[in-house]
Coordinates of C-alpha atoms in Angstrom, one line a residue:
X1 CA 145.6 -100.4 68.4
X2 CA 144.6 -103.2 70.3
X3 CA 143.1 -106.0 68.4
X4 CA 139.4 -105.4 69.2
X5 CA 139.7 -102.0 67.3
X6 CA 141.3 -103.6 64.8
X7 CA 138.5 -106.0 64.6
X8 CA 135.6 -103.6 64.7
X9 CA 137.7 -101.6 61.7
X10 CA 137.6 -105.0 59.8
X11 CA 134.0 -104.9 60.4
X12 CA 133.2 -102.1 59.3
X13 CA 135.6 -101.9 56.0
X14 CA 134.1 -105.0 55.0
X15 CA 130.5 -104.1 55.4
X16 CA 131.1 -100.9 53.7
X17 CA 132.6 -102.7 50.4
X18 CA 129.8 -105.1 50.6
X19 CA 127.2 -102.5 50.9
X20 CA 129.2 -100.9 47.9
X21 CA 128.6 -103.9 45.5
X22 CA 125.2 -104.2 46.2
X23 CA 123.1 -102.6 43.2
X24 CA 120.3 -100.4 43.6
X25 CA 117.4 -99.0 41.2
X26 CA 120.2 -96.4 39.6
X27 CA 123.2 -98.6 40.2
X28 CA 124.4 -101.8 38.7
X29 CA 126.3 -105.2 40.1
X30 CA 129.5 -106.1 38.4
X31 CA 127.4 -108.8 36.5
X32 CA 124.8 -106.1 35.2
X33 CA 127.4 -104.1 33.9
X34 CA 129.6 -106.3 32.2
X35 CA 126.3 -107.8 30.4
X36 CA 125.5 -104.3 29.5
X37 CA 128.8 -103.4 28.2
X38 CA 128.6 -106.5 26.0
X39 CA 125.1 -105.6 24.9
X40 CA 126.5 -102.0 24.0
X41 CA 129.6 -103.4 22.0
X42 CA 127.2 -105.7 20.0
X43 CA 125.1 -102.9 19.2
X44 CA 128.0 -100.9 17.9
X45 CA 129.2 -103.4 15.8
X46 CA 125.9 -104.3 14.3
X47 CA 125.1 -100.7 13.6
X48 CA 128.7 -100.1 12.1
X49 CA 127.7 -103.2 9.6
X50 CA 124.6 -101.6 8.5
X51 CA 125.8 -99.5 5.4
X52 CA 122.3 -97.3 5.4
X53 CA 123.4 -95.8 8.9
X54 CA 125.9 -93.5 9.6
X55 CA 126.6 -95.3 13.1
X56 CA 129.6 -92.7 14.2
X57 CA 126.7 -90.3 14.7
X58 CA 125.2 -92.4 17.2
X59 CA 125.6 -92.7 20.8
X60 CA 124.8 -96.4 22.4
X61 CA 124.1 -96.4 26.1
X62 CA 122.9 -99.7 27.9
X63 CA 121.4 -99.8 31.4
X64 CA 119.8 -102.9 32.9
X65 CA 119.5 -104.1 29.1
X66 CA 117.5 -101.3 27.9
X67 CA 119.8 -99.6 25.2
X68 CA 119.4 -95.9 24.9
X69 CA 120.4 -94.7 21.5
X70 CA 121.2 -90.7 21.0
X71 CA 122.7 -88.5 18.3
X72 CA 121.5 -86.9 15.1
X73 CA 121.1 -88.7 12.0
X74 CA 119.9 -87.7 8.0
X75 CA 116.3 -88.9 8.2
X76 CA 113.7 -90.8 10.3
X77 CA 114.5 -93.9 8.0
X78 CA 117.5 -93.9 9.8
X79 CA 116.2 -93.6 13.3
X80 CA 113.8 -96.3 12.0
X81 CA 116.7 -99.2 11.0
X82 CA 118.7 -97.9 14.0
X83 CA 116.1 -98.9 16.5
X84 CA 115.3 -101.9 14.6
X85 CA 119.2 -103.2 14.0
X86 CA 119.4 -102.6 17.7
X87 CA 116.5 -104.7 18.8
X88 CA 118.1 -107.6 16.9
X89 CA 120.8 -107.6 19.2
X90 CA 120.7 -110.7 21.4
X91 CA 120.2 -109.5 25.0
X92 CA 118.5 -106.2 24.4
X93 CA 114.8 -106.1 26.0
X94 CA 113.9 -102.7 25.3
X95 CA 115.1 -99.4 23.3
X96 CA 114.7 -95.5 23.8
X97 CA 114.8 -93.6 20.8
X98 CA 116.6 -90.5 21.5
X99 CA 118.0 -90.0 18.1
X100 CA 116.6 -86.7 16.2
X101 CA 116.6 -85.9 12.4
X102 CA 119.7 -83.3 11.9
X103 CA 118.3 -79.8 10.4
X104 CA 119.6 -78.6 6.9

């Protein structure tokens, strides 16, 4: 290979890597991902501390500071409590509630 071919390959490779780091509507930058992971960890910890919620049945996911709660709980009161606890966590901008009450 000659120098020109290597240079072009390097430019194409660098621009491909840079494009992979750019954020889109459905993807996050590395900084956003880290911030969201921290929010998820804080929410899970806070739910674990809350005695009247069975938090092992609650899935927590965060995307751009919006926390989604999903899973099954025993009552609508537990749903309201989980949403309130989640909203109280620093960094949470909104909560998407997909929790459901278990059928008996």
